[in-house]
Tab-separated table of C-alpha atoms in Angstrom:
chain	number	residue	atom	x	y	z
S	546	MET	CA	-32.888	-23.806	2.308
S	547	LYS	CA	-29.435	-22.978	0.851
S	548	LYS	CA	-30.872	-22.511	-2.653
S	549	LEU	CA	-33.435	-20.103	-1.258
S	550	ILE	CA	-30.725	-18.118	0.570
S	551	LEU	CA	-28.646	-17.885	-2.610
S	552	PHE	CA	-31.730	-16.710	-4.497
S	553	LEU	CA	-32.342	-14.016	-1.881
S	554	ILE	CA	-28.684	-12.918	-2.073
S	555	SER	CA	-28.893	-12.535	-5.847
S	556	GLY	CA	-32.133	-10.581	-5.442
S	557	VAL	CA	-30.567	-8.214	-2.919
S	558	SER	CA	-27.517	-7.699	-5.178
S	559	SER	CA	-29.690	-6.975	-8.217
S	560	LEU	CA	-31.758	-4.428	-6.323
S	561	ALA	CA	-28.600	-2.694	-5.113
S	562	GLY	CA	-27.058	-2.749	-8.570
S	563	ASN	CA	-29.938	-1.313	-10.561
S	564	ALA	CA	-28.280	2.104	-10.651
S	565	SER	CA	-24.940	0.840	-11.994
S	566	GLU	CA	-23.039	-2.277	-12.993
S	567	SER	CA	-21.804	-4.527	-10.194
S	568	TRP	CA	-18.088	-4.606	-9.370
S	569	SER	CA	-16.069	-7.816	-9.402
S	570	LEU	CA	-13.268	-8.488	-6.924
S	571	ASP	CA	-10.617	-7.936	-9.607
S	572	SER	CA	-12.147	-4.628	-10.691
S	573	CYS	CA	-12.305	-3.460	-7.061
S	574	ILE	CA	-8.643	-4.335	-6.531
S	575	SER	CA	-7.555	-2.664	-9.770
S	576	TYR	CA	-9.511	0.511	-9.033
S	577	ALA	CA	-8.344	0.713	-5.419
S	578	VAL	CA	-4.693	0.269	-6.342
S	579	SER	CA	-4.851	2.974	-9.026
S	580	HIS	CA	-6.658	5.492	-6.791
S	581	ASN	CA	-5.214	4.829	-3.350
S	582	LEU	CA	-3.438	7.880	-1.934
S	583	THR	CA	-0.691	5.874	-0.246
S	584	VAL	CA	0.092	4.135	-3.534
S	585	LYS	CA	0.163	7.487	-5.341
S	586	SER	CA	2.554	8.828	-2.713
S	587	ARG	CA	4.814	5.800	-3.242
S	588	GLU	CA	4.715	6.404	-6.994
S	589	LEU	CA	5.959	9.948	-6.450
S	590	SER	CA	8.750	8.561	-4.259
S	591	VAL	CA	9.737	6.223	-7.096
S	592	ILE	CA	9.865	9.154	-9.523
S	593	SER	CA	12.038	11.061	-7.066
S	594	GLY	CA	14.324	8.033	-6.672
S	595	ASP	CA	14.698	7.752	-10.428
S	596	LEU	CA	15.727	11.398	-10.571
S	597	ASP	CA	18.290	10.743	-7.834
S	598	VAL	CA	19.852	8.020	-10.014
S	599	THR	CA	19.996	10.426	-12.955
S	600	ASP	CA	21.576	13.090	-10.742
S	601	ALA	CA	24.187	10.592	-9.509
S	602	LYS	CA	25.117	9.729	-13.104
S	603	ASP	CA	25.359	13.399	-14.066
S	604	ARG	CA	27.957	14.023	-11.368
S	605	PHE	CA	30.530	12.248	-13.556
S	606	LEU	CA	30.161	14.970	-16.191
S	607	PRO	CA	32.374	18.078	-16.300
S	608	ASN	CA	31.189	21.519	-15.230
S	609	LEU	CA	31.374	24.258	-17.833
S	610	SER	CA	30.691	27.925	-17.135
S	611	ALA	CA	31.156	31.228	-18.959
S	612	GLY	CA	31.138	34.772	-17.680
S	613	ALA	CA	31.699	38.391	-18.623
S	614	GLN	CA	32.254	41.564	-16.649
S	615	GLN	CA	32.234	45.290	-17.405
S	616	SER	CA	33.488	47.946	-15.000
S	617	PHE	CA	33.864	51.762	-15.047
S	618	SER	CA	35.832	54.108	-12.803
S	619	PHE	CA	35.770	57.934	-12.594
S	620	GLY	CA	37.792	60.697	-10.845
S	621	ARG	CA	41.340	61.040	-9.672
S	622	GLY	CA	43.628	58.080	-9.745
S	623	LEU	CA	47.279	57.202	-9.292
S	624	THR	CA	49.381	57.346	-12.485
S	625	SER	CA	52.567	55.486	-13.457
S	626	SER	CA	54.629	58.542	-12.448
S	627	ASN	CA	53.254	58.309	-8.919
S	628	THR	CA	51.069	61.389	-9.298
S	629	TYR	CA	47.308	61.782	-9.220
S	630	ALA	CA	45.318	62.850	-12.252
S	631	ASN	CA	41.692	62.932	-13.349
S	632	ARG	CA	40.870	60.002	-15.600
S	633	ASN	CA	37.995	57.811	-16.660
S	634	THR	CA	38.587	54.127	-17.283
S	635	SER	CA	36.513	51.217	-18.464
S	636	GLN	CA	37.336	47.532	-18.496
S	637	PHE	CA	35.639	44.522	-20.084
S	638	GLY	CA	36.575	40.889	-19.752
S	639	TRP	CA	35.207	37.423	-20.456
S	640	SER	CA	36.168	33.887	-19.484
S	641	VAL	CA	35.164	30.253	-19.960
S	642	GLN	CA	35.977	27.725	-17.228
S	643	MET	CA	35.767	23.949	-17.259
S	644	SER	CA	36.325	21.542	-14.365
S	645	LEU	CA	36.349	17.749	-14.588
S	646	PRO	CA	36.289	15.426	-11.550
S	647	ILE	CA	38.965	12.781	-12.037
S	648	PHE	CA	38.847	11.079	-8.658
S	649	GLN	CA	36.384	12.117	-5.971
S	650	GLY	CA	37.341	9.622	-3.315
S	651	LEU	CA	34.923	7.101	-4.903
S	652	ARG	CA	32.116	9.365	-3.712
S	653	ASN	CA	30.470	9.608	-7.121
S	654	VAL	CA	30.730	5.858	-7.744
S	655	ARG	CA	29.361	4.986	-4.311
S	656	ASN	CA	26.668	7.633	-4.565
S	657	LEU	CA	25.499	6.061	-7.832
S	658	ASP	CA	25.400	2.593	-6.220
S	659	TYR	CA	23.487	4.019	-3.274
S	660	SER	CA	20.970	5.786	-5.534
S	661	LYS	CA	20.341	2.642	-7.599
S	662	ALA	CA	19.803	0.501	-4.492
S	663	ASN	CA	17.511	3.131	-3.004
S	664	PHE	CA	15.514	3.236	-6.251
S	665	ARG	CA	15.035	-0.550	-6.167
S	666	MET	CA	13.912	-0.290	-2.543
S	667	LEU	CA	11.354	2.390	-3.467
S	668	LEU	CA	10.002	0.140	-6.218
S	669	GLU	CA	9.514	-2.690	-3.725
S	670	GLN	CA	7.874	-0.310	-1.256
S	671	LEU	CA	5.468	0.717	-4.016
S	672	GLU	CA	4.566	-2.917	-4.698
S	673	SER	CA	4.242	-3.525	-0.957
S	674	ALA	CA	1.763	-0.651	-0.699
S	675	LYS	CA	-0.223	-2.199	-3.561
S	676	ASP	CA	-0.203	-5.536	-1.717
S	677	ASP	CA	-1.559	-3.892	1.434
S	678	VAL	CA	-4.381	-2.292	-0.539
S	679	THR	CA	-5.134	-5.586	-2.277
S	680	LEU	CA	-5.395	-7.494	0.999
S	681	SER	CA	-7.619	-4.795	2.495
S	682	VAL	CA	-9.947	-4.905	-0.512
S	683	ILE	CA	-10.135	-8.715	-0.420
S	684	ALA	CA	-10.987	-8.697	3.288
S	685	GLN	CA	-13.627	-5.966	2.920
S	686	TYR	CA	-15.080	-7.548	-0.227
S	687	LEU	CA	-15.605	-10.839	1.596
S	688	GLN	CA	-17.022	-8.921	4.548
S	689	VAL	CA	-19.689	-7.453	2.277
S	690	LEU	CA	-20.523	-10.881	0.860
S	691	TYR	CA	-20.758	-12.273	4.377
S	692	TYR	CA	-23.193	-9.588	5.504
S	693	GLN	CA	-25.209	-10.025	2.312
S	694	GLU	CA	-25.613	-13.708	3.049
S	695	MET	CA	-26.415	-13.001	6.686
S	696	TYR	CA	-29.084	-10.563	5.527
S	697	ALA	CA	-30.527	-13.287	3.304
S	698	VAL	CA	-30.541	-15.638	6.310
S	699	SER	CA	-32.390	-13.037	8.386
S	700	LEU	CA	-34.980	-12.612	5.605
S	701	GLU	CA	-35.481	-16.347	5.487
S	702	GLN	CA	-35.892	-16.435	9.262
S	703	LEU	CA	-38.467	-13.643	9.032
S	704	ARG	CA	-40.299	-15.504	6.259
S	705	LEU	CA	-40.496	-18.672	8.342
S	706	SER	CA	-41.721	-16.721	11.361
S	707	LYS	CA	-44.490	-15.078	9.328
S	708	ILE	CA	-45.567	-18.437	7.908
S	709	GLU	CA	-45.616	-19.868	11.396
S	710	LEU	CA	-47.710	-16.923	12.619
S	711	GLU	CA	-50.318	-17.518	9.906
S	712	ARG	CA	-50.362	-21.230	10.650
S	713	ARG	CA	-50.925	-20.592	14.333
S	714	LYS	CA	-53.791	-18.255	13.561
S	715	GLU	CA	-55.451	-21.095	11.696
S	716	LEU	CA	-54.811	-23.461	14.605
S	717	LEU	CA	-56.228	-20.887	17.019
S	718	GLU	CA	-59.411	-20.617	14.968
S	719	ALA	CA	-59.680	-24.394	15.083
S	720	GLY	CA	-59.241	-24.270	18.863
S	721	LYS	CA	-56.088	-26.379	18.848
S	722	ILE	CA	-53.701	-23.881	20.523
S	723	PRO	CA	-54.088	-21.190	23.179
S	724	GLU	CA	-53.963	-17.481	22.349
S	725	LEU	CA	-50.592	-17.249	24.132
S	726	ASP	CA	-48.986	-19.086	21.206
S	727	ILE	CA	-50.170	-16.318	18.849
S	728	LEU	CA	-48.592	-13.664	21.048
S	729	GLN	CA	-45.310	-15.585	21.090
S	730	ALA	CA	-45.384	-15.913	17.295
S	731	GLU	CA	-46.058	-12.195	16.867
S	732	SER	CA	-43.187	-11.422	19.246
S	733	GLN	CA	-40.904	-13.693	17.223
S	734	VAL	CA	-41.884	-11.922	13.981
S	735	ALA	CA	-41.092	-8.558	15.559
S	736	GLN	CA	-37.700	-9.797	16.745
S	737	ASP	CA	-36.919	-11.224	13.317
S	738	GLU	CA	-37.886	-7.954	11.639
S	739	LEU	CA	-35.479	-6.134	13.930
S	740	SER	CA	-32.766	-8.696	13.124
S	741	SER	CA	-33.317	-8.238	9.385
S	742	VAL	CA	-33.066	-4.446	9.738
S	743	THR	CA	-29.831	-4.838	11.696
S	744	ALA	CA	-28.456	-7.240	9.091
S	745	LEU	CA	-29.366	-4.821	6.300
S	746	ASN	CA	-27.604	-1.982	8.115
S	747	ASN	CA	-24.512	-4.141	8.563
S	748	GLN	CA	-24.552	-4.956	4.854
S	749	ASN	CA	-24.892	-1.286	3.853
S	750	LEU	CA	-22.125	-0.188	6.236
S	751	ALA	CA	-19.788	-2.878	4.924
S	752	LEU	CA	-20.550	-1.791	1.366
S	753	LEU	CA	-19.879	1.821	2.341
S	754	ASP	CA	-16.530	0.859	3.890
S	755	LEU	CA	-15.581	-0.919	0.669
S	756	SER	CA	-16.528	2.064	-1.482
S	757	GLN	CA	-14.474	4.358	0.739
S	758	LEU	CA	-11.545	1.961	0.508
S	759	LEU	CA	-11.808	2.295	-3.277
S	760	GLU	CA	-11.761	6.115	-2.962
S	761	LEU	CA	-15.023	6.357	-4.912
S	762	GLU	CA	-16.298	9.886	-5.362
S	763	SER	CA	-19.897	8.668	-5.245
S	764	THR	CA	-21.300	5.476	-3.725
S	765	ALA	CA	-24.718	5.730	-5.385
S	766	GLY	CA	-25.688	2.384	-6.874
S	767	PHE	CA	-22.424	0.728	-5.828
S	768	SER	CA	-22.727	-3.065	-5.577
S	769	ILE	CA	-20.489	-6.089	-5.933
S	770	GLU	CA	-20.700	-9.455	-7.641
S	771	PRO	CA	-20.735	-12.742	-5.724
S	772	LEU	CA	-17.630	-14.892	-6.033
S	773	GLU	CA	-17.661	-17.935	-8.261
S	774	ALA	CA	-17.835	-21.352	-6.664
S	775	GLU	CA	-14.179	-22.072	-7.504
S	776	ALA	CA	-13.106	-18.930	-5.659
S	777	LEU	CA	-14.901	-20.149	-2.530
S	778	GLU	CA	-13.272	-23.586	-2.590
S	779	LEU	CA	-9.563	-22.881	-2.201
S	780	PRO	CA	-7.108	-25.550	-1.011
S	781	LEU	CA	-5.257	-24.834	2.199
S	782	PRO	CA	-1.462	-24.606	1.707
S	783	SER	CA	0.893	-25.339	4.574
S	784	PRO	CA	2.360	-22.370	6.473
S	785	GLU	CA	5.898	-23.614	5.764
S	786	GLN	CA	5.312	-23.509	2.001
S	787	VAL	CA	3.772	-20.057	2.200
S	788	TYR	CA	6.522	-18.632	4.411
S	789	ASP	CA	9.360	-20.093	2.353
S	790	SER	CA	7.861	-18.569	-0.775
S	791	ALA	CA	6.980	-15.212	0.749
S	792	LEU	CA	10.378	-14.866	2.379
S	793	TYR	CA	11.951	-14.327	-1.044
S	794	GLU	CA	8.984	-13.045	-3.041
S	795	ASN	CA	6.990	-10.816	-0.690
S	796	HIS	CA	7.481	-7.161	-1.600
S	797	SER	CA	7.501	-5.975	2.002
S	798	ILE	CA	10.339	-8.368	2.873
S	799	LEU	CA	12.228	-7.461	-0.294
S	800	ALA	CA	11.880	-3.770	0.535
S	801	SER	CA	13.252	-4.346	4.037
S	802	ARG	CA	16.095	-6.459	2.677
S	803	LEU	CA	16.966	-3.725	0.184
S	804	GLY	CA	16.792	-1.260	3.068
S	805	VAL	CA	19.704	-3.117	4.668
S	806	GLU	CA	21.610	-2.982	1.377
S	807	VAL	CA	20.916	0.747	1.023
S	808	ALA	CA	22.140	1.385	4.565
S	809	GLY	CA	25.349	-0.538	3.851
S	810	LYS	CA	26.014	1.494	0.719
S	811	TYR	CA	25.397	4.670	2.696
S	812	VAL	CA	28.152	3.591	5.115
S	813	LYS	CA	30.512	3.190	2.144
S	814	LEU	CA	29.459	6.607	0.871
S	815	ALA	CA	30.269	8.186	4.226
S	816	GLU	CA	33.683	6.466	4.271
S	817	SER	CA	34.561	8.289	1.045
S	818	GLY	CA	35.279	11.343	3.168
S	819	TYR	CA	38.645	9.797	4.161
S	820	LEU	CA	39.887	9.564	0.558
S	821	PRO	CA	41.621	12.337	-1.423
S	822	THR	CA	40.056	14.052	-4.425
S	823	LEU	CA	41.623	15.058	-7.736
S	824	SER	CA	40.115	17.306	-10.376
S	825	PHE	CA	41.224	18.897	-13.641
S	826	SER	CA	40.377	22.441	-14.708
S	827	ALA	CA	40.892	24.505	-17.857
S	828	GLY	CA	39.984	28.052	-18.819
S	829	VAL	CA	40.258	30.688	-21.491
S	830	GLY	CA	39.564	34.417	-21.390
S	831	SER	CA	40.495	37.888	-22.568
S	832	SER	CA	39.986	41.551	-21.617
S	833	TYR	CA	39.729	45.069	-23.005
S	834	TYR	CA	40.982	48.146	-21.126
S	835	LYS	CA	40.461	51.833	-21.992
S	836	THR	CA	41.715	54.962	-20.170
S	837	SER	CA	40.695	58.505	-21.109
S	838	GLY	CA	43.545	60.750	-22.242
S	839	TYR	CA	45.683	57.885	-23.481
S	840	GLU	CA	45.941	56.172	-26.790
S	841	ASN	CA	44.349	52.744	-26.446
S	842	GLU	CA	44.571	49.757	-28.737
S	843	GLY	CA	41.338	48.767	-30.422
S	844	PHE	CA	38.886	46.281	-28.980
S	845	GLY	CA	39.718	43.527	-31.447
S	846	GLY	CA	43.441	43.934	-30.984
S	847	GLN	CA	43.240	43.821	-27.204
S	848	MET	CA	40.990	40.754	-27.361
S	849	ARG	CA	43.653	38.973	-29.414
S	850	HIS	CA	46.653	40.191	-27.485
S	851	ASN	CA	45.118	39.757	-24.006
S	852	LEU	CA	43.874	36.243	-24.673
S	853	SER	CA	44.932	33.825	-21.917
S	854	GLN	CA	44.573	30.071	-21.379
S	855	SER	CA	44.970	27.991	-18.253
S	856	LEU	CA	45.238	24.311	-17.311
S	857	GLY	CA	45.454	22.896	-13.826
S	858	PHE	CA	45.054	19.969	-11.481
S	859	SER	CA	43.733	20.217	-7.968
S	860	LEU	CA	44.516	17.603	-5.318
S	861	ASN	CA	42.781	17.695	-1.941
S	862	ILE	CA	43.982	15.352	0.821
S	863	PRO	CA	41.775	15.301	3.953
S	864	ILE	CA	43.835	15.427	7.134
S	865	PHE	CA	41.464	16.595	9.838
S	866	ASP	CA	37.827	17.619	9.302
S	867	SER	CA	36.757	18.061	12.932
S	868	PHE	CA	35.687	14.382	13.041
S	869	SER	CA	32.908	15.148	10.552
S	870	THR	CA	33.577	12.030	8.446
S	871	ARG	CA	33.957	9.827	11.511
S	872	ASN	CA	30.611	10.998	12.915
S	873	SER	CA	28.904	10.532	9.538
S	874	ILE	CA	30.160	6.944	9.402
S	875	ARG	CA	28.935	6.217	12.921
S	876	LYS	CA	25.479	7.598	12.107
S	877	ALA	CA	25.374	5.548	8.911
S	878	LYS	CA	26.236	2.377	10.845
S	879	VAL	CA	23.451	3.107	13.318
S	880	GLN	CA	21.042	3.386	10.379
S	881	GLN	CA	22.382	0.099	9.035
S	882	ALA	CA	21.758	-1.638	12.380
S	883	SER	CA	18.257	-0.150	12.455
S	884	ALA	CA	17.563	-1.440	8.926
S	885	GLU	CA	18.687	-4.940	9.956
S	886	LEU	CA	16.307	-4.850	12.930
S	887	GLN	CA	13.472	-3.710	10.659
S	888	LEU	CA	14.174	-6.617	8.317
S	889	ARG	CA	14.138	-9.087	11.182
S	890	ASP	CA	10.922	-7.591	12.525
S	891	ALA	CA	9.309	-7.780	9.065
S	892	GLU	CA	10.247	-11.476	8.794
S	893	ILE	CA	8.838	-12.184	12.257
S	894	GLN	CA	5.602	-10.321	11.529
S	895	LEU	CA	5.227	-12.173	8.225
S	896	TYR	CA	5.789	-15.502	9.960
S	897	LYS	CA	3.197	-14.649	12.604
S	898	ALA	CA	0.659	-13.447	10.031
S	899	ILE	CA	1.012	-16.588	7.917
S	900	ASN	CA	0.792	-18.991	10.855
S	901	GLN	CA	-2.110	-17.067	12.365
S	902	ALA	CA	-3.984	-17.110	9.056
S	903	HIS	CA	-3.335	-20.848	8.702
S	904	ALA	CA	-4.497	-21.585	12.250
S	905	GLN	CA	-7.636	-19.501	11.729
S	906	ALA	CA	-8.299	-21.258	8.418
S	907	VAL	CA	-7.945	-24.686	10.036
S	908	ALA	CA	-10.300	-23.671	12.839
S	909	ALA	CA	-12.780	-22.224	10.340
S	910	GLU	CA	-12.638	-25.411	8.263
S	911	LYS	CA	-13.473	-27.471	11.346
S	912	ARG	CA	-16.328	-25.105	12.173
S	913	MET	CA	-17.588	-25.455	8.606
S	914	LYS	CA	-17.768	-29.220	8.924
S	915	SER	CA	-19.376	-29.134	12.353
S	916	SER	CA	-21.758	-26.369	11.238
S	917	ALA	CA	-22.825	-28.455	8.249
S	918	VAL	CA	-23.636	-31.364	10.567
S	919	ALA	CA	-25.397	-29.023	13.000
S	920	GLU	CA	-27.381	-27.424	10.168
S	921	LYS	CA	-28.523	-30.796	8.922
S	922	SER	CA	-29.421	-32.103	12.385
S	923	THR	CA	-31.160	-28.911	13.529
S	924	GLY	CA	-33.098	-28.831	10.262
S	925	ALA	CA	-34.316	-32.362	10.860
S	926	ALA	CA	-35.086	-31.504	14.476
S	927	LEU	CA	-37.093	-28.485	13.339
S	928	GLU	CA	-39.245	-30.596	11.016
S	929	ALA	CA	-39.784	-33.176	13.762
S	930	MET	CA	-40.684	-30.439	16.246
S	931	ARG	CA	-43.129	-28.961	13.761
S	932	GLU	CA	-44.924	-32.311	13.516
S	933	LYS	CA	-45.019	-32.684	17.286
S	934	TYR	CA	-46.330	-29.154	17.650
S	935	ASN	CA	-49.053	-29.794	15.062
S	936	TYR	CA	-50.239	-32.789	17.062
S	937	GLY	CA	-50.056	-30.912	20.348
S	938	LYS	CA	-47.102	-32.890	21.691
S	939	ALA	CA	-44.854	-29.802	21.938
S	940	ASN	CA	-45.493	-26.214	22.990
S	941	ALA	CA	-44.730	-22.999	21.097
S	942	THR	CA	-41.587	-22.293	23.114
S	943	GLU	CA	-40.049	-25.617	22.157
S	944	PHE	CA	-40.881	-25.052	18.504
S	945	GLU	CA	-39.340	-21.551	18.495
S	946	GLN	CA	-36.234	-22.889	20.210
S	947	ALA	CA	-35.866	-25.516	17.491
S	948	GLN	CA	-36.327	-22.865	14.788
S	949	SER	CA	-33.779	-20.540	16.437
S	950	ALA	CA	-31.286	-23.402	16.722
S	951	TYR	CA	-31.617	-24.110	13.005
S	952	ILE	CA	-31.155	-20.457	12.003
S	953	GLN	CA	-28.162	-20.162	14.340
S	954	ALA	CA	-26.605	-23.250	12.735
S	955	VAL	CA	-27.080	-21.697	9.283
S	956	SER	CA	-25.521	-18.417	10.475
S	957	ASP	CA	-22.556	-20.259	12.004
S	958	SER	CA	-22.050	-22.121	8.737
S	959	VAL	CA	-22.018	-18.870	6.748
S	960	GLN	CA	-19.600	-17.218	9.161
S	961	ALA	CA	-17.222	-20.208	9.137
S	962	LYS	CA	-17.297	-20.355	5.346
S	963	TYR	CA	-16.256	-16.745	4.833
S	964	GLU	CA	-13.683	-16.936	7.609
S	965	TYR	CA	-12.119	-19.914	5.845
S	966	VAL	CA	-12.241	-18.214	2.434
S	967	LEU	CA	-10.629	-15.048	3.798
S	968	ARG	CA	-7.746	-16.850	5.518
S	969	CYS	CA	-7.167	-19.060	2.481
S	970	ARG	CA	-7.158	-15.983	0.273
S	971	ILE	CA	-4.505	-14.383	2.459
S	972	LEU	CA	-2.340	-17.507	2.388
S	973	HIS	CA	-2.696	-17.890	-1.373
S	974	PHE	CA	-1.873	-14.223	-1.831
S	975	TYR	CA	1.406	-14.620	0.054
S	976	TYR	CA	2.154	-17.897	-1.690
S	977	ALA	CA	0.956	-17.488	-5.277
S	978	SER	CA	0.370	-13.842	-6.184
S	979	GLN	CA	3.989	-12.916	-5.541
S	980	LYS	CA	4.970	-15.126	-8.482
S	981	ASP	CA	2.463	-13.682	-10.951
């Protein structure tokens, strides 16, 4: 029975994949990660964070600027003899200024530390977004495989019902069963056809959800490959091992932990407002002045003679800034407390997710074992009921009940298997993939 179901699954997959090559789990994960919009948004945030680090480094560099100005004046103006006269004047000047921050209250140093920590946090958030996409793809991929196998089970149930219908027609012709048994068999075939259609719809919808998760532009001919036997037989790690590993390797936890560090550095950055600042400045410039009606020195001579240089230091000591620095520090500390709560919440959610996945895996493993026993026993009961029915020792209702019990046992076995594989995959992802 299981070999037949696997054959039907491979047949369904080949029919679906005629239009294009089937996708493996790794190819689905790789494609989804590279095309997911949330991941792309995180990548842009990382680029922005890298630019913030560069900007923080550049703030240690001096500022250099140059300028020139030209002005004209016309009409009456006051002379040196305190009389007014008509005159036209023009003036030209240029200057070059340089300022160098010597001590900025540790603001530049702390801003650089803050930018670097924030950049590392953005990198971890990017990897966390990739992890979320990966887990979603794994879950949906296994969902498709589950519905494919359930569709194969429904086809097998329909095949058995059709065989039984033909057999009962022969028994009716031989006068061994009443016509009511034929009507029951035809009703069972109709119900199984409806079940197979429903199973096929579930399979197609699950495949559509997976293709949309991959951000595929077209889903025509999209199909997936079945997992290898080794991938379906994963050992079950303990929740303590998984949590201890994920606590220091999981990207979501690392991002939250870095969020606390970033908030602490932002507090230090805000405290820089209490410290004085010292800067150095230097400049050079010259000017040319011309007045109509007077003898004026030439342009070159005035440029040489009017040349001026300047050097200076500027010290700024904050005394009272309307409590601006104090309020900034208080807000930064609130953000730090919020980041610590987010970290604690992330650790709690991770602990719950790991223990829940482990408990579900244990329950699924028990259901797998019990379903295997039930499948074997209901299969034997079905064969025994078929013999009794052939000899007239059982009615059609009893036979159909035995057949339904066997199919239900097979369905329960399939469901338990994929539930176990999914939960084990999640646990192994938290435990092993973080170290890859």
